[in-house]
Amino acid sequence: MTASNTILTDDFGRRHNYLRISLLEKCNLRCTYCMPADGITLSPKASLMTADEIFGIAQTFVQNGVDKIRLTGGEPLLRKDFPEIISKLSSLEIAISITTNGILIDRHLEVLKQFKVRKINLSLDTLIASKFHSVTLRNQFEKVIDNLHLLLNNNFQVKINVVLMKGFNENEIVDFVQLTQFLPVSIRFIEFMPFAGNEWDRSKMVSQNEILSLVEDTFSASEILKLEDEKNFTARTYKIKGFQGDFGIISSITNPFCDSCNRIRLTADGKIKNCLFSNSETDLLTPFRNGESITNLISGSIQSKKKVRSGMETFTEINDPALHFDNRSMIAIGG
């Protein structure tokens, strides 16, 4: 192991080369599984990372082995200085991608092209306009669909993130899979996960087995092809024979992929989270602003990472609100 990789390797031998950076806590949608019904108290603007601070902190991670950065929010394209952030980060030798709800894609398409950001994760939980409004509380369905096609027409690699919630959209699983017949997209079905304020309970969750069972009710075994999973995968991927796109299942609850996790999260206010489910955070922004080294803080956070889901190894622990509802809400963590 080289010195440059040491601080990003935890006690279980997992090397963390993938940094997800939240640019802000605001969003132009109000998805119920992400944003608490009463909203959240936003961090003061002065406590959020500036474009220069995002670059400086990211540079420290890159110098220590990170080679992939994903920009998230809230909605990252709401940042007025988004082009500046992309411009600065593109000077690093890394792959850059974003997660977005798609509403503002048309405004930023040329910037994304200019700085070679070609991989886009687009959040879309339903293919029905009325249901889109019921989960997002906004009438932006047509805009998102138009921008999805804009991305595809400009040869972007698009993954569609679908958070599944029982009684809401599990009856659209096959419809999303059918979408891959005609469009070169990757559908990612995501199990509903517990965060502060999203009223999670296990009965709302659609498991990996249930997803596959619904797909198998429509397609024969010979039509459903299991694809080779990516290194450090989150989604177990499949393809319908002859279809252009594919689909995958991100089963953080029923079938976690913690053994190969390579992800670190940086919140918009400059705190490192070593796990999506962790309620423990380490402030990097304050010492960075004070001109102090942050490498020991990064190392300490990585070394304290638990083996599975921030220590929640059983369903009993996951079902215990005390263990996860003092975490941030999803919108304040970053998608």
Coordinates of C-alpha atoms in Angstrom, one line a residue:
M1 CA 0.0 0.0 0.0
T2 CA 1.4 3.4 -1.0
A3 CA 1.5 6.3 1.4
S4 CA -0.9 8.3 -0.8
N5 CA -3.6 5.6 -0.3
T6 CA -3.1 5.0 3.4
I7 CA -5.5 7.5 4.9
L8 CA -8.3 6.4 2.7
T9 CA -8.1 2.7 3.6
D10 CA -10.1 1.6 6.6
D11 CA -9.6 -1.2 9.1
F12 CA -11.4 -3.7 6.8
G13 CA -9.1 -3.0 3.8
R14 CA -11.6 -1.0 1.9
R15 CA -10.0 1.7 -0.2
H16 CA -12.1 4.8 -0.6
N17 CA -11.5 6.4 -4.0
Y18 CA -15.0 7.9 -4.6
L19 CA -16.0 11.2 -3.0
R20 CA -19.6 12.5 -3.2
I21 CA -19.8 16.2 -2.6
S22 CA -23.1 18.0 -1.7
L23 CA -23.1 21.5 -3.1
L24 CA -26.1 22.8 -1.2
E25 CA -29.1 21.8 0.9
K26 CA -31.7 23.5 -1.2
C27 CA -33.9 21.8 -3.8
N28 CA -36.6 22.9 -6.3
L29 CA -38.6 19.8 -5.5
R30 CA -40.0 18.5 -2.2
C31 CA -39.7 14.7 -2.5
T32 CA -41.3 13.2 0.6
Y33 CA -38.6 10.5 1.1
C34 CA -35.8 13.2 1.0
M35 CA -37.3 16.4 2.4
P36 CA -39.2 16.3 5.8
A37 CA -42.8 17.6 5.5
D38 CA -41.9 20.7 7.5
G39 CA -38.7 21.3 5.6
I40 CA -35.3 21.7 7.2
T41 CA -33.4 24.4 8.9
L42 CA -30.9 25.5 6.3
S43 CA -27.2 26.0 7.2
P44 CA -26.3 29.7 7.1
K45 CA -24.7 30.6 3.8
A46 CA -21.4 31.6 5.5
S47 CA -21.1 28.0 6.8
L48 CA -21.3 26.4 3.3
M49 CA -18.2 25.6 1.3
T50 CA -17.3 28.2 -1.4
A51 CA -16.2 27.1 -4.9
D52 CA -12.6 27.6 -3.8
E53 CA -13.1 25.6 -0.6
I54 CA -14.8 22.8 -2.5
F55 CA -11.8 22.6 -4.8
G56 CA -9.2 22.8 -2.0
I57 CA -10.8 20.1 0.1
A58 CA -11.4 17.9 -3.0
Q59 CA -7.8 18.4 -4.0
T60 CA -6.7 16.9 -0.6
F61 CA -8.8 13.9 -1.3
V62 CA -7.5 13.5 -4.8
Q63 CA -3.9 13.8 -3.6
N64 CA -4.6 10.8 -1.3
G65 CA -6.2 8.5 -3.8
V66 CA -9.7 9.8 -4.8
D67 CA -10.2 9.5 -8.6
K68 CA -14.0 9.9 -8.9
I69 CA -16.2 12.7 -7.6
R70 CA -19.9 13.0 -7.9
L71 CA -21.7 16.3 -7.2
T72 CA -25.0 16.1 -5.4
G73 CA -27.4 18.4 -3.5
G74 CA -30.1 19.2 -2.6
E75 CA -30.1 20.1 -6.3
P76 CA -26.5 20.8 -7.4
L77 CA -27.6 22.8 -10.5
L78 CA -29.2 25.4 -8.2
R79 CA -25.7 26.7 -7.2
K80 CA -25.2 29.9 -9.1
D81 CA -21.5 29.2 -9.2
F82 CA -21.9 25.7 -10.6
P83 CA -20.0 26.4 -13.7
E84 CA -17.1 27.7 -11.6
I85 CA -17.1 24.6 -9.4
I86 CA -17.1 22.3 -12.4
S87 CA -14.3 24.4 -14.0
K88 CA -12.1 24.1 -11.0
L89 CA -12.7 20.4 -10.4
S90 CA -12.1 19.5 -14.0
S91 CA -8.5 20.6 -13.6
L92 CA -8.0 17.5 -11.3
E93 CA -7.3 14.1 -12.9
I94 CA -10.6 12.6 -11.9
A95 CA -13.9 11.4 -13.3
I96 CA -16.8 13.9 -12.5
S97 CA -20.5 13.0 -12.5
I98 CA -23.6 14.6 -11.0
T99 CA -26.9 13.5 -9.5
T100 CA -29.8 15.9 -10.5
N101 CA -33.6 16.0 -10.6
G102 CA -33.2 17.2 -14.2
I103 CA -35.2 20.4 -14.1
L104 CA -32.2 22.7 -14.9
I105 CA -30.3 20.4 -17.2
D106 CA -31.1 22.5 -20.3
R107 CA -29.5 25.6 -18.7
H108 CA -26.3 23.8 -18.0
L109 CA -25.9 21.4 -20.9
E110 CA -23.1 23.4 -22.6
V111 CA -21.2 23.7 -19.4
L112 CA -21.4 19.9 -18.8
K113 CA -20.2 19.3 -22.3
Q114 CA -17.4 21.8 -22.0
F115 CA -15.9 20.2 -19.0
K116 CA -16.6 16.6 -20.1
V117 CA -19.2 15.7 -17.4
R118 CA -20.9 12.9 -19.4
K119 CA -22.3 10.7 -16.6
I120 CA -25.6 11.9 -15.1
N121 CA -27.8 10.3 -12.5
L122 CA -31.3 11.6 -12.9
S123 CA -33.9 11.2 -10.1
L124 CA -37.3 10.1 -11.4
D125 CA -39.6 8.0 -9.3
T126 CA -42.6 7.7 -11.5
L127 CA -43.6 7.8 -15.2
I128 CA -47.0 9.3 -14.4
A129 CA -47.4 13.1 -14.2
S130 CA -50.0 13.1 -11.4
K131 CA -47.9 10.8 -9.2
F132 CA -44.9 12.9 -9.9
H133 CA -46.7 15.9 -8.4
S134 CA -47.8 13.9 -5.4
V135 CA -44.3 12.9 -4.4
T136 CA -42.4 16.1 -5.4
L137 CA -45.2 18.6 -4.8
R138 CA -44.3 20.3 -8.0
N139 CA -45.6 20.3 -11.6
Q140 CA -42.2 19.6 -13.4
F141 CA -42.8 16.2 -14.9
E142 CA -42.7 17.3 -18.5
K143 CA -39.6 19.4 -18.0
V144 CA -37.8 16.4 -16.5
I145 CA -38.9 14.1 -19.3
D146 CA -37.8 16.7 -21.9
N147 CA -34.4 17.1 -20.3
L148 CA -34.0 13.3 -20.1
H149 CA -34.4 13.1 -23.9
L150 CA -32.1 16.2 -24.3
L151 CA -29.3 14.3 -22.4
L152 CA -29.8 11.2 -24.5
N153 CA -29.9 13.1 -27.7
N154 CA -26.5 14.6 -26.7
N155 CA -25.0 11.2 -25.9
F156 CA -24.8 11.5 -22.2
Q157 CA -24.6 8.3 -20.1
V158 CA -27.8 8.4 -18.0
K159 CA -28.9 6.4 -15.0
I160 CA -32.4 7.0 -13.7
N161 CA -32.7 6.7 -9.9
V162 CA -36.1 5.3 -8.8
V163 CA -36.8 5.2 -5.1
L164 CA -39.4 2.5 -4.6
M165 CA -42.1 2.9 -2.0
K166 CA -44.8 0.3 -1.5
G167 CA -48.3 1.6 -2.4
F168 CA -46.8 4.4 -4.5
N169 CA -44.7 3.1 -7.4
E170 CA -43.9 -0.6 -7.2
N171 CA -46.6 -1.1 -9.8
E172 CA -44.3 0.9 -12.2
I173 CA -41.3 -1.4 -11.9
V174 CA -42.0 -3.2 -15.2
D175 CA -42.9 0.0 -16.9
F176 CA -39.4 1.4 -16.0
V177 CA -37.8 -1.8 -17.3
Q178 CA -39.8 -1.6 -20.5
L179 CA -38.4 1.9 -20.9
T180 CA -35.0 0.3 -21.5
Q181 CA -36.3 -1.4 -24.7
F182 CA -36.2 1.9 -26.6
L183 CA -33.9 4.1 -24.6
P184 CA -30.2 3.5 -23.7
V185 CA -30.6 4.2 -20.0
S186 CA -29.8 2.4 -16.9
I187 CA -32.6 2.2 -14.4
R188 CA -31.6 2.0 -10.7
F189 CA -34.3 0.8 -8.4
I190 CA -33.4 2.0 -4.9
E191 CA -34.8 0.5 -1.7
F192 CA -36.5 3.1 0.5
M193 CA -34.0 4.0 3.3
P194 CA -34.5 5.5 6.8
F195 CA -33.5 9.1 7.4
A196 CA -34.6 11.9 9.7
G197 CA -38.1 13.1 8.9
N198 CA -39.0 10.7 6.0
E199 CA -41.4 8.5 8.1
W200 CA -39.6 5.4 7.1
D201 CA -40.9 2.0 8.1
R202 CA -40.0 -1.4 6.7
S203 CA -43.6 -2.0 5.4
K204 CA -43.1 0.8 2.8
M205 CA -39.9 -0.8 1.4
V206 CA -39.9 -2.9 -1.8
S207 CA -37.1 -5.5 -1.4
Q208 CA -34.7 -6.8 -4.0
N209 CA -36.6 -10.1 -4.1
E210 CA -39.9 -8.4 -4.6
I211 CA -38.5 -6.3 -7.5
L212 CA -37.1 -9.4 -9.2
S213 CA -40.3 -11.3 -8.7
L214 CA -42.3 -8.6 -10.4
V215 CA -39.9 -8.5 -13.4
E216 CA -40.0 -12.4 -13.6
D217 CA -43.8 -12.2 -13.8
T218 CA -43.5 -10.4 -17.1
F219 CA -40.3 -11.7 -18.7
S220 CA -39.1 -15.3 -19.0
A221 CA -35.9 -16.5 -17.3
S222 CA -34.2 -16.7 -20.7
E223 CA -34.9 -13.0 -21.3
I224 CA -33.5 -11.7 -18.0
L225 CA -29.8 -11.6 -18.3
K226 CA -27.6 -11.0 -15.2
L227 CA -24.8 -8.6 -16.1
E228 CA -21.4 -8.5 -14.5
D229 CA -21.5 -6.0 -11.6
E230 CA -19.1 -3.1 -11.6
K231 CA -16.2 -3.1 -9.2
N232 CA -17.3 -1.5 -5.9
F233 CA -20.9 -1.9 -7.2
T234 CA -23.9 -0.5 -5.5
A235 CA -26.4 -1.9 -8.0
R236 CA -26.8 -5.5 -9.0
T237 CA -27.5 -5.2 -12.7
Y238 CA -29.6 -7.0 -15.2
K239 CA -30.7 -6.6 -18.8
I240 CA -33.7 -7.8 -20.8
K241 CA -32.4 -9.6 -23.9
G242 CA -32.5 -7.3 -27.0
F243 CA -33.2 -4.1 -25.0
Q244 CA -31.0 -1.1 -25.4
G245 CA -30.6 -0.3 -21.7
D246 CA -30.4 -2.2 -18.4
F247 CA -31.7 -2.1 -14.9
G248 CA -30.2 -2.6 -11.4
I249 CA -31.2 -2.9 -7.8
I250 CA -29.6 -0.9 -5.0
S251 CA -30.6 -2.9 -2.0
S252 CA -28.9 -1.1 0.9
I253 CA -31.4 -2.6 3.4
T254 CA -32.1 -6.2 2.4
N255 CA -28.8 -7.1 0.6
P256 CA -26.1 -4.5 1.4
F257 CA -22.9 -4.1 -0.5
C258 CA -20.8 -2.8 2.4
D259 CA -17.9 -5.2 1.8
S260 CA -16.8 -3.4 -1.3
C261 CA -17.8 0.2 -0.3
N262 CA -15.4 2.8 -1.6
R263 CA -17.5 5.9 -0.9
I264 CA -17.1 9.0 1.3
R265 CA -19.5 11.9 1.6
L266 CA -18.8 15.6 2.1
T267 CA -21.8 17.7 3.2
A268 CA -22.4 21.2 1.9
D269 CA -21.2 22.6 5.2
G270 CA -17.9 20.7 4.9
K271 CA -18.4 17.7 7.1
I272 CA -17.2 14.2 6.2
K273 CA -19.5 11.3 6.6
N274 CA -17.9 7.9 6.2
C275 CA -21.3 6.2 5.7
L276 CA -24.7 7.3 4.4
F277 CA -26.3 5.8 7.5
S278 CA -23.8 7.3 10.0
N279 CA -24.9 10.0 12.4
S280 CA -21.2 10.7 13.1
E281 CA -19.5 13.6 11.2
T282 CA -16.1 15.2 11.2
D283 CA -15.8 18.9 10.4
L284 CA -13.2 19.6 7.7
L285 CA -14.2 23.1 6.7
T286 CA -13.4 24.9 10.0
P287 CA -9.7 23.6 10.1
F288 CA -9.4 24.1 6.4
R289 CA -10.4 27.8 6.8
N290 CA -7.9 28.1 9.6
G291 CA -5.1 26.9 7.3
E292 CA -4.7 23.6 9.1
S293 CA -4.1 20.2 7.6
I294 CA -7.2 18.0 7.3
T295 CA -5.5 14.7 6.4
N296 CA -5.5 13.4 10.0
L297 CA -9.2 14.2 10.3
I298 CA -9.9 12.4 7.1
S299 CA -7.9 9.4 8.3
G300 CA -9.6 9.3 11.6
S301 CA -13.0 9.3 10.0
I302 CA -12.1 6.5 7.6
Q303 CA -10.6 4.4 10.4
S304 CA -13.8 4.7 12.4
K305 CA -16.0 3.4 9.6
K306 CA -18.1 0.4 10.7
K307 CA -18.2 -2.9 8.8
V308 CA -21.9 -2.7 7.8
R309 CA -24.3 0.3 7.6
S310 CA -22.7 2.4 10.4
G311 CA -23.0 -0.6 12.8
M312 CA -26.6 -1.5 12.0
E313 CA -26.1 -5.2 11.0
T314 CA -29.6 -6.6 11.7
F315 CA -33.1 -5.7 10.7
T316 CA -33.8 -5.2 14.4
E317 CA -31.2 -2.5 14.6
I318 CA -32.5 -0.9 11.3
N319 CA -36.0 -0.9 12.7
D320 CA -34.8 1.0 15.8
P321 CA -35.4 4.7 15.2
A322 CA -32.9 5.7 17.9
L323 CA -30.1 4.3 15.7
H324 CA -30.9 6.3 12.5
F325 CA -33.3 9.1 13.0
D326 CA -30.7 11.4 14.6
N327 CA -28.9 11.3 11.3
R328 CA -29.5 14.2 8.9
S329 CA -32.4 14.2 6.5
M330 CA -31.4 12.9 3.0
I331 CA -31.5 16.4 1.5
A332 CA -28.9 17.7 4.0
I333 CA -26.6 14.7 3.3
G334 CA -26.6 14.7 -0.4
G335 CA -28.1 12.1 -2.8

